[in-house]
Structures are given as C-alpha cells and as structure tokens.
mmCIF file of C-alpha atoms in Angstrom:
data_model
loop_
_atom_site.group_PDB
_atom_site.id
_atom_site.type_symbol
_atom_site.label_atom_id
_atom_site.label_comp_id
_atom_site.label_asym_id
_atom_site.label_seq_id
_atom_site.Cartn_x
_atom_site.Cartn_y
_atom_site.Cartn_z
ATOM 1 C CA UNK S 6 -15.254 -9.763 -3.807
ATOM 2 C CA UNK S 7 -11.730 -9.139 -2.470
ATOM 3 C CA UNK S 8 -9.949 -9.829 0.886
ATOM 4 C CA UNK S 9 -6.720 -8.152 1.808
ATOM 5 C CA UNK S 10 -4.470 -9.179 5.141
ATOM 6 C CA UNK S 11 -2.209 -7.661 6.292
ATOM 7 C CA UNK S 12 1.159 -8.127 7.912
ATOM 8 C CA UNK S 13 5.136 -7.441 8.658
ATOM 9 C CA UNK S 14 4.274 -3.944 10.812
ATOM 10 C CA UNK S 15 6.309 -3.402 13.853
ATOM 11 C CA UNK S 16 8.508 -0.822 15.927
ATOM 12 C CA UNK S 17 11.744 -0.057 14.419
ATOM 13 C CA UNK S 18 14.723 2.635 14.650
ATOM 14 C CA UNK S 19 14.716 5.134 12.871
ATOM 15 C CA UNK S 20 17.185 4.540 10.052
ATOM 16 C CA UNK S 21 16.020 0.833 10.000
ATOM 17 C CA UNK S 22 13.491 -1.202 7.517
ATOM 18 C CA UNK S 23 10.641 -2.873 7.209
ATOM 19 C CA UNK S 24 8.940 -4.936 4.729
ATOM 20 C CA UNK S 25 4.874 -5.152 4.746
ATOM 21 C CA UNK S 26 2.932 -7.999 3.092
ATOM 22 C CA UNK S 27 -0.628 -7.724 2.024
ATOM 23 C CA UNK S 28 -2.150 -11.628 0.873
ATOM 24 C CA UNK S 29 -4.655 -10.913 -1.520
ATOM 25 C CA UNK S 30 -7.847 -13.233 -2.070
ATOM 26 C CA UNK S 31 -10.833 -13.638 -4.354
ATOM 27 C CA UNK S 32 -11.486 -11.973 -8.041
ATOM 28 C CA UNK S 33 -8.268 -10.612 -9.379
ATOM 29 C CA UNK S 34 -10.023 -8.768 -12.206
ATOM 30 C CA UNK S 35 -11.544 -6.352 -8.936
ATOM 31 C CA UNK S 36 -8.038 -5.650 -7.749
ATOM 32 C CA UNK S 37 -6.698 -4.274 -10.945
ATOM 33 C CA UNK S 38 -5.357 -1.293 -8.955
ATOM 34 C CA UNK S 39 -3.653 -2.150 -5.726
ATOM 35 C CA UNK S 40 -2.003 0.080 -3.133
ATOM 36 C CA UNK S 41 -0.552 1.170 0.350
ATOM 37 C CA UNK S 42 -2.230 3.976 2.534
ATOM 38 C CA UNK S 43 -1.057 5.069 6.016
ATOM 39 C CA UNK S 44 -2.838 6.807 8.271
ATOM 40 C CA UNK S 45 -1.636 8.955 11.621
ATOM 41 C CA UNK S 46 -3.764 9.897 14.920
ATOM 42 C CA UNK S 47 -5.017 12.581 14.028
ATOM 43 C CA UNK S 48 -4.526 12.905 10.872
ATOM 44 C CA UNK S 49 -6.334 12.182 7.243
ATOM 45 C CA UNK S 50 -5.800 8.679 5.696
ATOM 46 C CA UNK S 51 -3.186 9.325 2.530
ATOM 47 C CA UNK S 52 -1.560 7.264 -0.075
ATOM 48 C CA UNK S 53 1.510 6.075 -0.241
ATOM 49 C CA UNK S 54 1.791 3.909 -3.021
ATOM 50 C CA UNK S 55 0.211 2.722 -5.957
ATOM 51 C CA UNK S 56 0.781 -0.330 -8.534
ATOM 52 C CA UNK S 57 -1.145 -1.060 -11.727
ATOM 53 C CA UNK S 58 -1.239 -4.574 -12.118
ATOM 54 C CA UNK S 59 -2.481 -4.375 -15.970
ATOM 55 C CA UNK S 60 0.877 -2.320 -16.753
ATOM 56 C CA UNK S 61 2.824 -1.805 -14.104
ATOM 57 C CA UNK S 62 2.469 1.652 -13.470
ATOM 58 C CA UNK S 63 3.931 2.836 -10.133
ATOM 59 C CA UNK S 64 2.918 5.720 -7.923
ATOM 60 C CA UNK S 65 4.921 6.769 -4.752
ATOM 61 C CA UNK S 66 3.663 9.883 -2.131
ATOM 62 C CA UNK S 67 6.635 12.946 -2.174
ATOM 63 C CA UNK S 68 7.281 11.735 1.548
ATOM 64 C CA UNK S 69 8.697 8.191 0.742
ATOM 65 C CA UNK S 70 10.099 8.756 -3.000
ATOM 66 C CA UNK S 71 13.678 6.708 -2.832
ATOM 67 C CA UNK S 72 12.605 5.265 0.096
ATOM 68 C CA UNK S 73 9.697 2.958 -0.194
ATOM 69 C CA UNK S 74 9.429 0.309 -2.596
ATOM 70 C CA UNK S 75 5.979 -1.100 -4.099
ATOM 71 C CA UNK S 76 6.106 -4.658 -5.471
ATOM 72 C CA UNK S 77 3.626 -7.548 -6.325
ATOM 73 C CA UNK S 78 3.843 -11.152 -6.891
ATOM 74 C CA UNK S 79 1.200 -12.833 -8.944
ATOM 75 C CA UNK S 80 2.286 -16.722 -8.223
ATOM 76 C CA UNK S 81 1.455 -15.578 -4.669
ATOM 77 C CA UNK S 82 -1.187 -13.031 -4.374
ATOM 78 C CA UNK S 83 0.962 -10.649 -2.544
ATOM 79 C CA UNK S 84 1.469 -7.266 -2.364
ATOM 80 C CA UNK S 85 4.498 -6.044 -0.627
ATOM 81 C CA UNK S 86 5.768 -2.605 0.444
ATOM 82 C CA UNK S 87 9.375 -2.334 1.198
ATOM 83 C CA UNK S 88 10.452 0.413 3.857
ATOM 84 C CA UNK S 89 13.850 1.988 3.623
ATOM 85 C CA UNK S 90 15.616 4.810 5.679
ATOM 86 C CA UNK S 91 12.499 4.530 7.906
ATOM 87 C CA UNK S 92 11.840 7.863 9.819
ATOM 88 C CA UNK S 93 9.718 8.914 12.699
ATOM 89 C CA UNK S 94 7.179 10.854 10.885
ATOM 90 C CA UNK S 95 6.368 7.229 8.833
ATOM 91 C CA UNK S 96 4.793 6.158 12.002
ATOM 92 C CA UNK S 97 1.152 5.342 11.566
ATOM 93 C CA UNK S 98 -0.863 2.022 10.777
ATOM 94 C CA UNK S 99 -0.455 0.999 7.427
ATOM 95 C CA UNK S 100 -3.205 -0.750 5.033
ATOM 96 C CA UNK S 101 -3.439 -2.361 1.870
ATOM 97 C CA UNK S 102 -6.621 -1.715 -0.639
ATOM 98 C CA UNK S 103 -7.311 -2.532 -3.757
ATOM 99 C CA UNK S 104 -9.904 -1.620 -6.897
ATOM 100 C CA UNK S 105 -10.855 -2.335 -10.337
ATOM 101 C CA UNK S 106 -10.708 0.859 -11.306
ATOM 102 C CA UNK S 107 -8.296 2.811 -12.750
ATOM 103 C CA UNK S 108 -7.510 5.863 -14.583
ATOM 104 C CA UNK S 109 -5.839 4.437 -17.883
ATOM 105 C CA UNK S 110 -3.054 2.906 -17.351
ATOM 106 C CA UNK S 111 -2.359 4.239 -13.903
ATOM 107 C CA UNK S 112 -4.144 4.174 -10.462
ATOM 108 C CA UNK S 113 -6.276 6.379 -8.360
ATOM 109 C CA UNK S 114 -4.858 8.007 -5.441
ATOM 110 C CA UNK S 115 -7.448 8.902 -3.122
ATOM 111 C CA UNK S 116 -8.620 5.999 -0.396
ATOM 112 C CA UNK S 117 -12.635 6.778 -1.456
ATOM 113 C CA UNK S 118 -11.033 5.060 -5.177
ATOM 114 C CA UNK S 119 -10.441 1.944 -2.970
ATOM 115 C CA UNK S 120 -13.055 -0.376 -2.283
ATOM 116 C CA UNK S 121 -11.419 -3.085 -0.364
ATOM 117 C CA UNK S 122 -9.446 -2.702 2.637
ATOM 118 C CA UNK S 123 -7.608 -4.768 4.901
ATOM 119 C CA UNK S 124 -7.765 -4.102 8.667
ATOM 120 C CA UNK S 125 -4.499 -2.414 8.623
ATOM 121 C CA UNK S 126 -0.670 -3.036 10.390
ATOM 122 C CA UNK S 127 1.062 -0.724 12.657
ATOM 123 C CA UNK S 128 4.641 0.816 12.115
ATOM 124 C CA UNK S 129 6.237 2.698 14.648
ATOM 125 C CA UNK S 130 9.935 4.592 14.381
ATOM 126 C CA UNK S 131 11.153 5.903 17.115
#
C-alpha cells in the first residue's frame, strides 16, 4: 500500500513558478512508476509527467515540454514537479500517483495505469 500528499499549489502570475511536492509513504517496490496529472473543470484528467524510478526514464505532456521539470528524491520520499513560465491554461488541481507497473523501462501515461492517488493541490495563473 502507498500514500501520496500533496503540497506547494497556489495562485501565481502568469510568467511566475511554482514547485509541487508529493511525500510518498509505504512499499516503494508499488511505486515503481510515479507521476503528475492535472485536471481542469470540465475537463478529462491528463498527464503531465512521468518518472521511472528503476531507470530514470522521463515523460513530459507537449503542453509543459521546457517548462516543467519532474524530479525525485529517494533519501526523502519525495516527488517534486517544478513549474516554469507558468501560464493560464496550467490552471487546474494538480495530483501525484504512483504504480508498480510499467511498460519496460518507461511509465504508463494514462491515470486508469495509476493506482494510488493523492487528494490533489490547486494551481491557479492568472
């Protein structure tokens, strides 16, 4: 079993950044894949980013390539998703999940891959 909390949303300018933190708990062999999703009112829950802890492998969503910056630190248990050259269209409350599963080397991309969830952060850019 996994628990995932997060933290570090907020309201920002657009232009500005942001850095959220996701404190990971419990069996680290059932968060092998561990990632950011964002979701809108209205709109479908989609992935932003995706880290492979086994090998590192990185995914990042068109929208926030060059922007957005996945990281992870292992002494900790955190995941962390820096936000760069933040725009209004990023608004929308973030969440960290995490799986075992994985294809190869790389992670899944679609939030019904992710079986644990925290309960989510918002970010607003005005």
């Amino acid at each position: 079993h996994v628990q995932l909390v997060e933290s570090g949303g907020g309201s920002v300018q657009a232009g500005g950044s942001l850095r959220l933190s996701c404190k990971i708990t419990g069996d680290p062999y059932s968060s092998n894949c561990r990632a950011w999703f964002r979701q809108a009112p209205g709109k479908e829950r989609e992935g932003v980013a995706a880290l492979y802890i086994g090998g590192g492998s990185t995914y990042y969503d068109d929208s926030v390539k060059g922007r957005f910056t996945i990281s992870h630190d292992n002494a900790k248990n955190m995941l962390y998703l820096d936000m760069n050259s933040l725009k209004p269209e990023d608004t929308a409350m973030y969440y960290c999940a995490a799986d075992a599963r994985s294809r190869g080397d790389y992670c899944n991309r679609s939030p019904s891959d992710f079986t644990y969830w925290g309960q989510g952060t918002q970010v607003t850019v005005s």
